[in-house]
GROMACS .gro file of C-alpha atoms in nm:
model
  334
    1MET     CA    1  -5.035  21.677  13.741
    2PRO     CA    2  -4.795  21.425  13.828
    3VAL     CA    3  -4.484  21.571  14.000
    4PRO     CA    4  -4.173  21.466  13.992
    5GLY     CA    5  -4.019  21.389  14.318
    6SER     CA    6  -3.593  21.323  14.400
    7ARG     CA    7  -3.438  21.322  14.104
    8PRO     CA    8  -3.042  21.299  14.044
    9ARG     CA    9  -3.129  21.514  13.780
   10ARG     CA   10  -3.177  21.873  13.729
   11LEU     CA   11  -3.416  21.958  13.549
   12LEU     CA   12  -3.554  22.257  13.222
   13LEU     CA   13  -3.883  22.382  13.196
   14VAL     CA   14  -3.937  22.474  12.815
   15VAL     CA   15  -4.240  22.663  12.752
   16ASP     CA   16  -4.430  22.697  12.468
   17ALA     CA   17  -4.511  23.147  12.521
   18PRO     CA   18  -4.769  23.195  12.235
   19SER     CA   19  -4.922  22.922  12.262
   20LEU     CA   20  -4.994  22.944  12.632
   21LEU     CA   21  -5.088  23.264  12.552
   22HIS     CA   22  -5.319  23.213  12.269
   23ARG     CA   23  -5.546  22.977  12.533
   24ASN     CA   24  -5.547  23.211  12.803
   25HIS     CA   25  -5.638  23.506  12.576
   26HIS     CA   26  -5.943  23.306  12.438
   27ALA     CA   27  -6.086  23.220  12.844
   28ARG     CA   28  -5.956  23.501  13.032
   29ALA     CA   29  -6.058  23.804  12.792
   30HIS     CA   30  -6.394  23.819  13.026
   31THR     CA   31  -6.186  23.904  13.301
   32ALA     CA   32  -6.046  24.239  13.092
   33ILE     CA   33  -5.734  24.227  13.308
   34THR     CA   34  -5.532  24.523  13.249
   35ASP     CA   35  -5.233  24.622  13.351
   36ARG     CA   36  -5.108  24.979  13.574
   37SER     CA   37  -5.082  25.101  13.182
   38GLY     CA   38  -5.413  25.032  13.080
   39ARG     CA   39  -5.323  24.786  12.806
   40PRO     CA   40  -5.464  24.459  12.810
   41ALA     CA   41  -5.255  24.184  13.032
   42TRP     CA   42  -5.501  23.914  13.053
   43ALA     CA   43  -5.308  23.724  12.864
   44LEU     CA   44  -5.037  23.771  13.013
   45HIS     CA   45  -5.173  23.691  13.314
   46GLY     CA   46  -5.275  23.365  13.236
   47MET     CA   47  -4.990  23.277  13.104
   48LEU     CA   48  -4.780  23.348  13.401
   49ARG     CA   49  -5.025  23.251  13.655
   50GLN     CA   50  -4.985  22.846  13.456
   51ILE     CA   51  -4.594  22.839  13.443
   52LEU     CA   52  -4.588  22.990  13.853
   53GLU     CA   53  -4.817  22.667  13.893
   54ALA     CA   54  -4.601  22.448  13.725
   55ILE     CA   55  -4.295  22.600  13.893
   56ASP     CA   56  -4.456  22.509  14.229
   57GLY     CA   57  -4.513  22.125  14.116
   58PHE     CA   58  -4.248  22.027  13.946
   59ALA     CA   59  -3.922  22.273  14.132
   60PRO     CA   60  -3.703  22.285  13.811
   61ASP     CA   61  -3.374  22.461  13.796
   62ALA     CA   62  -3.422  22.693  13.492
   63VAL     CA   63  -3.680  22.788  13.285
   64ILE     CA   64  -3.684  22.935  12.974
   65PHE     CA   65  -3.967  23.046  12.673
   66GLY     CA   66  -4.023  22.959  12.278
   67LEU     CA   67  -4.173  23.272  12.128
   68ASP     CA   68  -4.203  23.299  11.788
   69ASP     CA   69  -4.019  23.565  11.544
   70ARG     CA   70  -4.337  23.787  11.447
   71THR     CA   71  -4.116  23.916  11.204
   72ALA     CA   72  -3.951  23.626  10.903
   73SER     CA   73  -4.096  23.325  10.877
   74VAL     CA   74  -3.883  23.009  10.715
   75ARG     CA   75  -4.136  22.776  10.701
   76SER     CA   76  -4.365  23.032  10.462
   77ASP     CA   77  -4.087  23.095  10.265
   78LEU     CA   78  -4.027  22.711  10.178
   79TYR     CA   79  -4.472  22.699  10.200
   80PRO     CA   80  -4.632  23.000  10.142
   81ALA     CA   81  -4.987  22.808  10.232
   82TYR     CA   82  -4.799  22.727  10.586
   83LYS     CA   83  -5.113  22.805  10.861
   84ALA     CA   84  -5.339  22.930  10.625
   85GLY     CA   85  -5.698  22.984  10.689
   86ARG     CA   86  -5.631  23.063  10.982
   87ALA     CA   87  -5.868  23.360  11.168
   88ASP     CA   88  -5.678  23.701  11.202
   89LYS     CA   89  -5.547  23.760  11.585
   90ASP     CA   90  -5.738  24.024  11.800
   91ALA     CA   91  -5.536  24.338  11.806
   92ALA     CA   92  -5.580  24.235  12.218
   93LEU     CA   93  -5.401  23.914  12.154
   94VAL     CA   94  -5.131  24.068  11.947
   95ASP     CA   95  -5.031  24.373  12.145
   96GLN     CA   96  -4.940  24.085  12.420
   97LEU     CA   97  -4.765  23.857  12.226
   98GLU     CA   98  -4.554  24.179  12.109
   99ARG     CA   99  -4.509  24.233  12.523
  100ALA     CA  100  -4.393  23.911  12.661
  101GLY     CA  101  -4.082  23.827  12.547
  102ALA     CA  102  -3.995  24.141  12.711
  103LEU     CA  103  -4.197  24.090  13.050
  104LEU     CA  104  -4.042  23.769  13.085
  105ASP     CA  105  -3.681  23.906  13.067
  106ALA     CA  106  -3.759  24.222  13.282
  107LEU     CA  107  -3.775  23.888  13.512
  108GLY     CA  108  -3.466  23.744  13.525
  109LEU     CA  109  -3.661  23.390  13.330
  110ALA     CA  110  -3.472  23.284  12.969
  111THR     CA  111  -3.640  23.381  12.640
  112LEU     CA  112  -3.507  23.308  12.309
  113THR     CA  113  -3.683  23.423  11.996
  114PRO     CA  114  -3.526  23.229  11.690
  115PRO     CA  115  -3.452  23.441  11.370
  116GLY     CA  116  -3.764  23.296  11.139
  117LEU     CA  117  -3.838  23.008  11.366
  118GLU     CA  118  -4.093  22.954  11.647
  119ALA     CA  119  -4.149  22.886  11.973
  120ASP     CA  120  -4.170  22.475  11.869
  121ASP     CA  121  -3.764  22.510  11.740
  122VAL     CA  122  -3.704  22.629  12.092
  123SER     CA  123  -3.860  22.310  12.250
  124ALA     CA  124  -3.714  22.133  12.018
  125SER     CA  125  -3.339  22.321  12.066
  126GLY     CA  126  -3.413  22.228  12.532
  127ALA     CA  127  -3.513  21.861  12.490
  128ARG     CA  128  -3.214  21.857  12.273
  129TRP     CA  129  -3.001  22.074  12.537
  130ALA     CA  130  -3.118  21.891  12.863
  131ARG     CA  131  -3.010  21.565  12.681
  132ASP     CA  132  -2.696  21.634  12.587
  133HIS     CA  133  -2.649  21.801  12.950
  134GLY     CA  134  -2.773  21.507  13.193
  135TRP     CA  135  -3.056  21.699  13.246
  136SER     CA  136  -3.489  21.601  13.220
  137CYS     CA  137  -3.690  21.797  13.058
  138VAL     CA  138  -4.048  21.882  13.096
  139ILE     CA  139  -4.225  22.130  12.751
  140ILE     CA  140  -4.569  22.321  12.854
  141THR     CA  141  -4.752  22.360  12.567
  142SER     CA  142  -5.080  22.299  12.387
  143ASP     CA  143  -4.908  22.161  12.017
  144ARG     CA  144  -4.920  21.818  11.962
  145ASP     CA  145  -4.569  21.872  11.743
  146ALA     CA  146  -4.382  21.833  12.115
  147PHE     CA  147  -4.522  21.498  12.083
  148ALA     CA  148  -4.194  21.447  11.806
  149HIS     CA  149  -3.922  21.532  12.142
  150ILE     CA  150  -4.051  21.298  12.401
  151SER     CA  151  -3.845  21.084  12.528
  152ASN     CA  152  -3.702  20.847  12.876
  153HIS     CA  153  -3.529  21.243  12.910
  154THR     CA  154  -3.839  21.472  12.814
  155GLN     CA  155  -4.204  21.428  12.938
  156VAL     CA  156  -4.463  21.723  12.750
  157LEU     CA  157  -4.756  21.840  12.981
  158ARG     CA  158  -4.983  21.944  12.732
  159LEU     CA  159  -5.230  22.245  12.805
  160ILE     CA  160  -5.567  22.160  12.736
  161ASN     CA  161  -5.868  22.251  12.995
  162GLY     CA  162  -5.866  22.332  13.295
  163GLY     CA  163  -5.536  22.367  13.289
  164ILE     CA  164  -5.176  22.299  13.470
  165SER     CA  165  -5.335  22.038  13.744
  166ALA     CA  166  -5.658  21.957  13.486
  167SER     CA  167  -5.323  21.865  13.158
  168PRO     CA  168  -5.154  21.569  13.074
  169LEU     CA  169  -4.773  21.504  13.130
  170LEU     CA  170  -4.706  21.218  12.849
  171ASN     CA  171  -4.407  21.017  12.905
  172PRO     CA  172  -4.311  20.758  12.587
  173ASP     CA  173  -4.528  20.487  12.767
  174ARG     CA  174  -4.866  20.746  12.805
  175LEU     CA  175  -4.785  20.854  12.466
  176GLN     CA  176  -4.817  20.490  12.332
  177ALA     CA  177  -5.130  20.444  12.474
  178LEU     CA  178  -5.300  20.780  12.350
  179TYR     CA  179  -5.193  20.755  12.003
  180GLY     CA  180  -5.124  20.343  11.952
  181VAL     CA  181  -4.743  20.474  11.879
  182ALA     CA  182  -4.386  20.475  11.985
  183ALA     CA  183  -4.234  20.812  12.094
  184GLU     CA  184  -3.930  20.728  11.854
  185HIS     CA  185  -4.173  20.694  11.571
  186TYR     CA  186  -4.383  21.008  11.618
  187LEU     CA  187  -4.237  21.250  11.353
  188ASP     CA  188  -4.298  21.005  11.112
  189PHE     CA  189  -4.657  20.945  11.205
  190ALA     CA  190  -4.731  21.331  11.218
  191ALA     CA  191  -4.631  21.366  10.886
  192LEU     CA  192  -4.831  21.083  10.733
  193ARG     CA  193  -5.128  21.226  10.857
  194GLY     CA  194  -5.081  21.552  10.821
  195ASP     CA  195  -5.164  21.844  11.057
  196ALA     CA  196  -5.451  22.042  10.977
  197SER     CA  197  -5.422  22.316  11.221
  198ASP     CA  198  -5.107  22.399  10.987
  199ASN     CA  199  -5.273  22.335  10.656
  200LEU     CA  200  -5.021  22.071  10.594
  201PRO     CA  201  -5.217  21.767  10.418
  202GLY     CA  202  -5.115  21.357  10.490
  203VAL     CA  203  -5.043  21.121  10.288
  204SER     CA  204  -5.364  21.041  10.061
  205GLY     CA  205  -5.554  20.741  10.256
  206ILE     CA  206  -5.312  20.746  10.548
  207GLY     CA  207  -5.514  20.820  10.825
  208GLU     CA  208  -5.414  20.818  11.190
  209LYS     CA  209  -5.526  20.429  11.265
  210THR     CA  210  -5.374  20.358  10.992
  211ALA     CA  211  -5.040  20.524  11.030
  212ALA     CA  212  -5.001  20.418  11.362
  213ILE     CA  213  -5.052  19.998  11.268
  214LEU     CA  214  -4.815  20.053  11.024
  215LEU     CA  215  -4.543  20.204  11.238
  216THR     CA  216  -4.620  19.998  11.485
  217GLN     CA  217  -4.618  19.648  11.309
  218VAL     CA  218  -4.383  19.745  11.029
  219GLY     CA  219  -4.086  20.052  11.212
  220SER     CA  220  -3.949  20.363  11.118
  221MET     CA  221  -4.074  20.499  10.757
  222SER     CA  222  -3.753  20.424  10.667
  223SER     CA  223  -3.802  20.073  10.683
  224VAL     CA  224  -4.150  20.129  10.500
  225TRP     CA  225  -3.915  20.348  10.226
  226ALA     CA  226  -3.678  20.069  10.115
  227ASP     CA  227  -3.971  19.820  10.133
  228VAL     CA  228  -4.112  19.966   9.893
  229ASP     CA  229  -3.854  20.159   9.671
  230HIS     CA  230  -3.642  19.775   9.708
  231ASN     CA  231  -3.936  19.517   9.710
  232GLU     CA  232  -4.228  19.654   9.622
  233GLY     CA  233  -4.383  19.680   9.922
  234ARG     CA  234  -4.374  19.309   9.963
  235ALA     CA  235  -4.325  19.234  10.355
  236VAL     CA  236  -4.506  19.536  10.427
  237ALA     CA  237  -4.814  19.437  10.254
  238ALA     CA  238  -4.701  19.071  10.418
  239THR     CA  239  -4.647  19.253  10.752
  240LEU     CA  240  -4.983  19.454  10.798
  241ASP     CA  241  -5.218  19.086  10.674
  242SER     CA  242  -5.079  18.850  10.947
  243TRP     CA  243  -5.211  19.166  11.200
  244ALA     CA  244  -5.489  19.124  11.016
  245ALA     CA  245  -5.524  18.786  11.083
  246GLU     CA  246  -5.426  18.759  11.407
  247THR     CA  247  -5.626  19.014  11.488
  248GLY     CA  248  -5.927  18.987  11.247
  249ALA     CA  249  -5.904  19.307  11.136
  250ARG     CA  250  -5.923  19.314  10.767
  251ARG     CA  251  -5.672  19.310  10.599
  252MET     CA  252  -5.507  19.602  10.418
  253GLY     CA  253  -5.125  19.516  10.337
  254ALA     CA  254  -5.188  19.555   9.948
  255THR     CA  255  -5.464  19.859   9.993
  256VAL     CA  256  -5.156  20.082  10.215
  257VAL     CA  257  -4.850  20.038   9.929
  258ARG     CA  258  -5.083  20.092   9.656
  259ARG     CA  259  -5.134  20.492   9.871
  260LEU     CA  260  -4.767  20.510   9.942
  261THR     CA  261  -4.649  20.478   9.600
  262VAL     CA  262  -4.905  20.650   9.452
  263PRO     CA  263  -4.727  20.963   9.263
  264GLN     CA  264  -4.666  21.272   9.542
  265ALA     CA  265  -4.755  21.001   9.814
  266ARG     CA  266  -4.318  21.023   9.962
  267GLU     CA  267  -4.327  21.428   9.835
  268ARG     CA  268  -4.579  21.493  10.053
  269TYR     CA  269  -4.458  21.240  10.360
  270ASP     CA  270  -4.139  21.460  10.289
  271PHE     CA  271  -4.198  21.812  10.266
  272ASN     CA  272  -4.414  21.737  10.575
  273VAL     CA  273  -4.051  21.603  10.770
  274ARG     CA  274  -3.926  21.910  10.648
  275ILE     CA  275  -4.141  22.157  10.767
  276MET     CA  276  -4.274  22.004  11.079
  277SER     CA  277  -3.865  21.868  11.215
  278GLY     CA  278  -3.796  22.099  11.536
  279HIS     CA  279  -3.450  22.278  11.494
  280GLU     CA  280  -3.219  22.148  11.777
  281ASP     CA  281  -2.855  22.392  11.741
  282LEU     CA  282  -3.021  22.674  11.886
  283ASP     CA  283  -2.778  22.844  12.084
  284LEU     CA  284  -3.061  22.876  12.393
  285GLY     CA  285  -2.768  23.125  12.649
  286LEU     CA  286  -2.905  22.821  12.914
  287THR     CA  287  -2.560  22.881  13.212
  288PRO     CA  288  -2.652  22.671  13.469
  289ASP     CA  289  -2.247  22.759  13.617
  290VAL     CA  290  -2.310  23.101  13.641
  291PRO     CA  291  -2.576  23.205  13.896
  292GLY     CA  292  -2.787  23.488  13.839
  293THR     CA  293  -2.825  23.450  13.484
  294PRO     CA  294  -3.113  23.453  13.296
  295GLY     CA  295  -3.331  23.148  13.333
  296LEU     CA  296  -3.186  23.057  13.675
  297LEU     CA  297  -3.455  23.003  13.959
  298PRO     CA  298  -3.401  23.085  14.294
  299LEU     CA  299  -3.527  23.512  14.109
  300ASP     CA  300  -3.476  23.774  14.310
  301PRO     CA  301  -3.768  23.890  14.465
  302ASP     CA  302  -3.779  24.274  14.470
  303ARG     CA  303  -3.729  24.223  14.080
  304VAL     CA  304  -4.001  23.997  14.087
  305HIS     CA  305  -4.222  24.247  14.296
  306LYS     CA  306  -4.187  24.524  14.080
  307VAL     CA  307  -4.232  24.319  13.718
  308VAL     CA  308  -4.589  24.113  13.867
  309GLY     CA  309  -4.629  24.368  14.028
  310PHE     CA  310  -4.712  24.519  13.707
  311LEU     CA  311  -4.954  24.358  13.569
  312ASN     CA  312  -5.197  24.454  13.860
  313VAL     CA  313  -5.337  24.112  14.039
  314GLU     CA  314  -5.166  24.111  14.387
  315THR     CA  315  -5.268  23.732  14.461
  316THR     CA  316  -5.034  23.686  14.162
  317THR     CA  317  -4.764  23.913  14.243
  318SER     CA  318  -4.735  23.666  14.638
  319LEU     CA  319  -4.745  23.354  14.394
  320ALA     CA  320  -4.502  23.506  14.212
  321ILE     CA  321  -4.243  23.576  14.509
  322ARG     CA  322  -4.311  23.229  14.667
  323VAL     CA  323  -4.264  23.060  14.409
  324LEU     CA  324  -3.956  23.230  14.197
  325SER     CA  325  -3.764  23.333  14.532
  326THR     CA  326  -3.744  22.966  14.619
  327ASP     CA  327  -3.415  22.705  14.630
  328PRO     CA  328  -3.517  22.430  14.369
  329ALA     CA  329  -3.621  22.059  14.437
  330SER     CA  330  -3.257  21.966  14.306
  331ALA     CA  331  -3.070  22.220  14.482
  332ALA     CA  332  -3.115  21.995  14.857
  333LEU     CA  333  -2.906  21.798  14.628
  334ARG     CA  334  -2.608  21.931  14.537
   0.00000   0.00000   0.00000
């Protein structure tokens, strides 16, 4: 995992807690770890262990965990089929999802459960907060939606098999290399492609490859739609056909324009943008100039020992005391 070196700006770590809990529930169920009260704790322990590794590597100044509102959903109200088709959650996972906020709050780390919204919205607001306050930001998640927040000040550590150390840290250049699309156009790209995991169909006939080519050659979808609306897509078609002639690819201009102008294409795109867009205006409650407030590091070692110790894994307790009670790297720069 690439680790930032000396930096002039402080670092905010934003964690998609449900994403990590889901992954660790399935990956660590065989451990059957329980806390001192006998309740299942393997997902909580796995999430905490991964966050400790991330904090140890990145040395952030503040950490905030986004949680899903499990009682209401603005997106489901708007689109009842949102995330339909997903398997029902195992009872042990549900139990740990419901306890995660209390565990993290007890540690002194900041959590936010936005009413009717999701951890993805906390990630979006975290990236915006970091930009507005002159901080850097790293989002930790396994969800591709966070790629829309990648910028010169925000990177995404996307968890894959192998844990923190084996997961890619994506910046604008690496995102471009991975998907062939600029970071500022990723939301356009995702809205065209759709997202099967959220049960969101894309624009019919416009897959990942075509979407990336369209955005790379023409620019943002606002430019594409403007040409479609006012010029019958002639400039879009000509640009795509010119690219095809230069690269030896099959001409696709007329086909792409036809697929963008069929009934419901624009409606589907606009709807996906609406559903996929993260809320950037949440109040994170971060007060970096007030020492000891939730989310700021370091934490009180006695508090860490008591809370992490309840998970009943001594090696993790020792790691937590070392990592969470140590000054962040930027302390030396102040």
